[in-house]
Amino acid sequence: MAMRNSGVCPEENDDDLGAAEALFHSLSDGTRLAIVRRLAQDEARVADLVDQLGLAQSTVSKHVACLRDCGLVDGRPEGRQVFYSLTRPELLELLAAAEVVLVATGNAVALCPNYGTDSRASGAGGE
């Protein structure tokens, strides 16, 4: 994904932007983001994620499947168990960069009327 700072959205980058949009959408769910953050520490089974995140097994499985389908998570079978891990170490760099942006902006995005934390509670904006 080549992002340009020209201030213009060139048409030839539409495919790149679509892929970037899909990547960020895959990380936009709090549960998926929590799973990614947990897998950044070490591989884990769905049962481990259920225990650590306090969510239903079906919910965790659904989100792990989404991340797997997006190519962000891969499963390593061992007997009857599957251990999941991140497929790309660059994902950790992306999350670290996001944290830097959040700190630099004073978490201003949390106040965004369309996507901020208050908009979710009121049902405004979003997707």
mmCIF file with all atom_site columns, C-alpha atoms in Angstrom, residues 40-116:
data_model
loop_
_atom_site.group_PDB
_atom_site.id
_atom_site.type_symbol
_atom_site.label_atom_id
_atom_site.label_alt_id
_atom_site.label_comp_id
_atom_site.label_asym_id
_atom_site.label_entity_id
_atom_site.label_seq_id
_atom_site.pdbx_PDB_ins_code
_atom_site.Cartn_x
_atom_site.Cartn_y
_atom_site.Cartn_z
_atom_site.occupancy
_atom_site.B_iso_or_equiv
_atom_site.pdbx_formal_charge
_atom_site.auth_seq_id
_atom_site.auth_comp_id
_atom_site.auth_asym_id
_atom_site.auth_atom_id
_atom_site.pdbx_PDB_model_num
ATOM 1  C CA . ALA A 1 40  ? 1.248   -10.292 19.809 1.00 0.00 ? 40  ALA A CA 1
ATOM 2  C CA . GLN A 1 41  ? 2.467   -11.782 23.096 1.00 0.00 ? 41  GLN A CA 1
ATOM 3  C CA . ASP A 1 42  ? 2.433   -15.447 22.068 1.00 0.00 ? 42  ASP A CA 1
ATOM 4  C CA . GLU A 1 43  ? 0.357   -18.004 20.228 1.00 0.00 ? 43  GLU A CA 1
ATOM 5  C CA . ALA A 1 44  ? -2.895  -19.109 21.845 1.00 0.00 ? 44  ALA A CA 1
ATOM 6  C CA . ARG A 1 45  ? -5.787  -21.519 21.442 1.00 0.00 ? 45  ARG A CA 1
ATOM 7  C CA . VAL A 1 46  ? -9.373  -20.303 21.209 1.00 0.00 ? 46  VAL A CA 1
ATOM 8  C CA . ALA A 1 47  ? -9.891  -21.706 24.728 1.00 0.00 ? 47  ALA A CA 1
ATOM 9  C CA . ASP A 1 48  ? -7.011  -19.527 25.991 1.00 0.00 ? 48  ASP A CA 1
ATOM 10 C CA . LEU A 1 49  ? -8.502  -16.454 24.328 1.00 0.00 ? 49  LEU A CA 1
ATOM 11 C CA . VAL A 1 50  ? -11.933 -17.232 25.802 1.00 0.00 ? 50  VAL A CA 1
ATOM 12 C CA . ASP A 1 51  ? -10.445 -17.431 29.305 1.00 0.00 ? 51  ASP A CA 1
ATOM 13 C CA . GLN A 1 52  ? -8.314  -14.314 28.927 1.00 0.00 ? 52  GLN A CA 1
ATOM 14 C CA . LEU A 1 53  ? -10.866 -12.121 27.164 1.00 0.00 ? 53  LEU A CA 1
ATOM 15 C CA . GLY A 1 54  ? -13.917 -13.345 29.078 1.00 0.00 ? 54  GLY A CA 1
ATOM 16 C CA . LEU A 1 55  ? -15.969 -13.821 25.918 1.00 0.00 ? 55  LEU A CA 1
ATOM 17 C CA . ALA A 1 56  ? -18.074 -16.686 24.611 1.00 0.00 ? 56  ALA A CA 1
ATOM 18 C CA . GLN A 1 57  ? -16.286 -19.385 22.634 1.00 0.00 ? 57  GLN A CA 1
ATOM 19 C CA . SER A 1 58  ? -18.504 -18.765 19.611 1.00 0.00 ? 58  SER A CA 1
ATOM 20 C CA . THR A 1 59  ? -17.662 -15.051 19.639 1.00 0.00 ? 59  THR A CA 1
ATOM 21 C CA . VAL A 1 60  ? -13.919 -15.661 19.854 1.00 0.00 ? 60  VAL A CA 1
ATOM 22 C CA . SER A 1 61  ? -14.046 -18.358 17.171 1.00 0.00 ? 61  SER A CA 1
ATOM 23 C CA . LYS A 1 62  ? -15.953 -16.051 14.824 1.00 0.00 ? 62  LYS A CA 1
ATOM 24 C CA . HIS A 1 63  ? -13.423 -13.247 15.246 1.00 0.00 ? 63  HIS A CA 1
ATOM 25 C CA . VAL A 1 64  ? -10.404 -15.552 14.954 1.00 0.00 ? 64  VAL A CA 1
ATOM 26 C CA . ALA A 1 65  ? -11.906 -16.910 11.720 1.00 0.00 ? 65  ALA A CA 1
ATOM 27 C CA . CYS A 1 66  ? -12.303 -13.358 10.413 1.00 0.00 ? 66  CYS A CA 1
ATOM 28 C CA . LEU A 1 67  ? -8.663  -12.549 11.204 1.00 0.00 ? 67  LEU A CA 1
ATOM 29 C CA . ARG A 1 68  ? -7.585  -15.835 9.625  1.00 0.00 ? 68  ARG A CA 1
ATOM 30 C CA . ASP A 1 69  ? -9.628  -15.121 6.486  1.00 0.00 ? 69  ASP A CA 1
ATOM 31 C CA . CYS A 1 70  ? -7.930  -11.715 6.259  1.00 0.00 ? 70  CYS A CA 1
ATOM 32 C CA . GLY A 1 71  ? -4.511  -13.371 6.436  1.00 0.00 ? 71  GLY A CA 1
ATOM 33 C CA . LEU A 1 72  ? -3.590  -11.742 9.744  1.00 0.00 ? 72  LEU A CA 1
ATOM 34 C CA . VAL A 1 73  ? -3.735  -14.912 11.865 1.00 0.00 ? 73  VAL A CA 1
ATOM 35 C CA . ASP A 1 74  ? -2.736  -18.473 11.114 1.00 0.00 ? 74  ASP A CA 1
ATOM 36 C CA . GLY A 1 75  ? -3.445  -21.706 12.963 1.00 0.00 ? 75  GLY A CA 1
ATOM 37 C CA . ARG A 1 76  ? -0.933  -24.420 13.816 1.00 0.00 ? 76  ARG A CA 1
ATOM 38 C CA . PRO A 1 77  ? -2.658  -27.739 14.501 1.00 0.00 ? 77  PRO A CA 1
ATOM 39 C CA . GLU A 1 78  ? -1.223  -29.841 17.307 1.00 0.00 ? 78  GLU A CA 1
ATOM 40 C CA . GLY A 1 79  ? -3.242  -32.963 17.932 1.00 0.00 ? 79  GLY A CA 1
ATOM 41 C CA . ARG A 1 80  ? -6.839  -31.899 18.450 1.00 0.00 ? 80  ARG A CA 1
ATOM 42 C CA . GLN A 1 81  ? -5.866  -28.327 19.286 1.00 0.00 ? 81  GLN A CA 1
ATOM 43 C CA . VAL A 1 82  ? -5.063  -25.347 17.066 1.00 0.00 ? 82  VAL A CA 1
ATOM 44 C CA . PHE A 1 83  ? -2.615  -22.699 18.217 1.00 0.00 ? 83  PHE A CA 1
ATOM 45 C CA . TYR A 1 84  ? -3.151  -19.302 16.582 1.00 0.00 ? 84  TYR A CA 1
ATOM 46 C CA . SER A 1 85  ? -0.475  -16.705 15.962 1.00 0.00 ? 85  SER A CA 1
ATOM 47 C CA . LEU A 1 86  ? -0.010  -13.518 13.979 1.00 0.00 ? 86  LEU A CA 1
ATOM 48 C CA . THR A 1 87  ? 1.150   -14.097 10.414 1.00 0.00 ? 87  THR A CA 1
ATOM 49 C CA . ARG A 1 88  ? 2.941   -10.790 9.962  1.00 0.00 ? 88  ARG A CA 1
ATOM 50 C CA . PRO A 1 89  ? 5.271   -9.128  12.486 1.00 0.00 ? 89  PRO A CA 1
ATOM 51 C CA . GLU A 1 90  ? 4.624   -5.858  10.629 1.00 0.00 ? 90  GLU A CA 1
ATOM 52 C CA . LEU A 1 91  ? 1.185   -5.833  12.228 1.00 0.00 ? 91  LEU A CA 1
ATOM 53 C CA . LEU A 1 92  ? 2.877   -5.102  15.558 1.00 0.00 ? 92  LEU A CA 1
ATOM 54 C CA . GLU A 1 93  ? 4.631   -2.124  13.960 1.00 0.00 ? 93  GLU A CA 1
ATOM 55 C CA . LEU A 1 94  ? 1.272   -0.869  12.664 1.00 0.00 ? 94  LEU A CA 1
ATOM 56 C CA . LEU A 1 95  ? -0.285  -1.113  16.120 1.00 0.00 ? 95  LEU A CA 1
ATOM 57 C CA . ALA A 1 96  ? 2.730   0.614   17.683 1.00 0.00 ? 96  ALA A CA 1
ATOM 58 C CA . ALA A 1 97  ? 2.457   3.421   15.113 1.00 0.00 ? 97  ALA A CA 1
ATOM 59 C CA . ALA A 1 98  ? -1.249  3.781   15.914 1.00 0.00 ? 98  ALA A CA 1
ATOM 60 C CA . GLU A 1 99  ? -0.418  4.156   19.600 1.00 0.00 ? 99  GLU A CA 1
ATOM 61 C CA . VAL A 1 100 ? 2.107   6.883   18.739 1.00 0.00 ? 100 VAL A CA 1
ATOM 62 C CA . VAL A 1 101 ? -0.548  8.738   16.721 1.00 0.00 ? 101 VAL A CA 1
ATOM 63 C CA . LEU A 1 102 ? -3.059  8.419   19.567 1.00 0.00 ? 102 LEU A CA 1
ATOM 64 C CA . VAL A 1 103 ? -0.560  9.847   22.041 1.00 0.00 ? 103 VAL A CA 1
ATOM 65 C CA . ALA A 1 104 ? 0.479   12.627  19.641 1.00 0.00 ? 104 ALA A CA 1
ATOM 66 C CA . THR A 1 105 ? -3.137  13.693  19.081 1.00 0.00 ? 105 THR A CA 1
ATOM 67 C CA . GLY A 1 106 ? -4.082  13.408  22.722 1.00 0.00 ? 106 GLY A CA 1
ATOM 68 C CA . ASN A 1 107 ? -6.493  10.621  21.798 1.00 0.00 ? 107 ASN A CA 1
ATOM 69 C CA . ALA A 1 108 ? -8.568  13.212  19.892 1.00 0.00 ? 108 ALA A CA 1
ATOM 70 C CA . VAL A 1 109 ? -10.010 10.458  17.714 1.00 0.00 ? 109 VAL A CA 1
ATOM 71 C CA . ALA A 1 110 ? -11.893 9.220   20.781 1.00 0.00 ? 110 ALA A CA 1
ATOM 72 C CA . LEU A 1 111 ? -13.865 12.491  20.636 1.00 0.00 ? 111 LEU A CA 1
ATOM 73 C CA . CYS A 1 112 ? -14.702 12.153  16.935 1.00 0.00 ? 112 CYS A CA 1
ATOM 74 C CA . PRO A 1 113 ? -18.489 12.552  16.526 1.00 0.00 ? 113 PRO A CA 1
ATOM 75 C CA . ASN A 1 114 ? -18.592 9.794   13.872 1.00 0.00 ? 114 ASN A CA 1
ATOM 76 C CA . TYR A 1 115 ? -16.180 7.174   15.188 1.00 0.00 ? 115 TYR A CA 1
ATOM 77 C CA . GLY A 1 116 ? -15.308 8.211   18.731 1.00 0.00 ? 116 GLY A CA 1
#
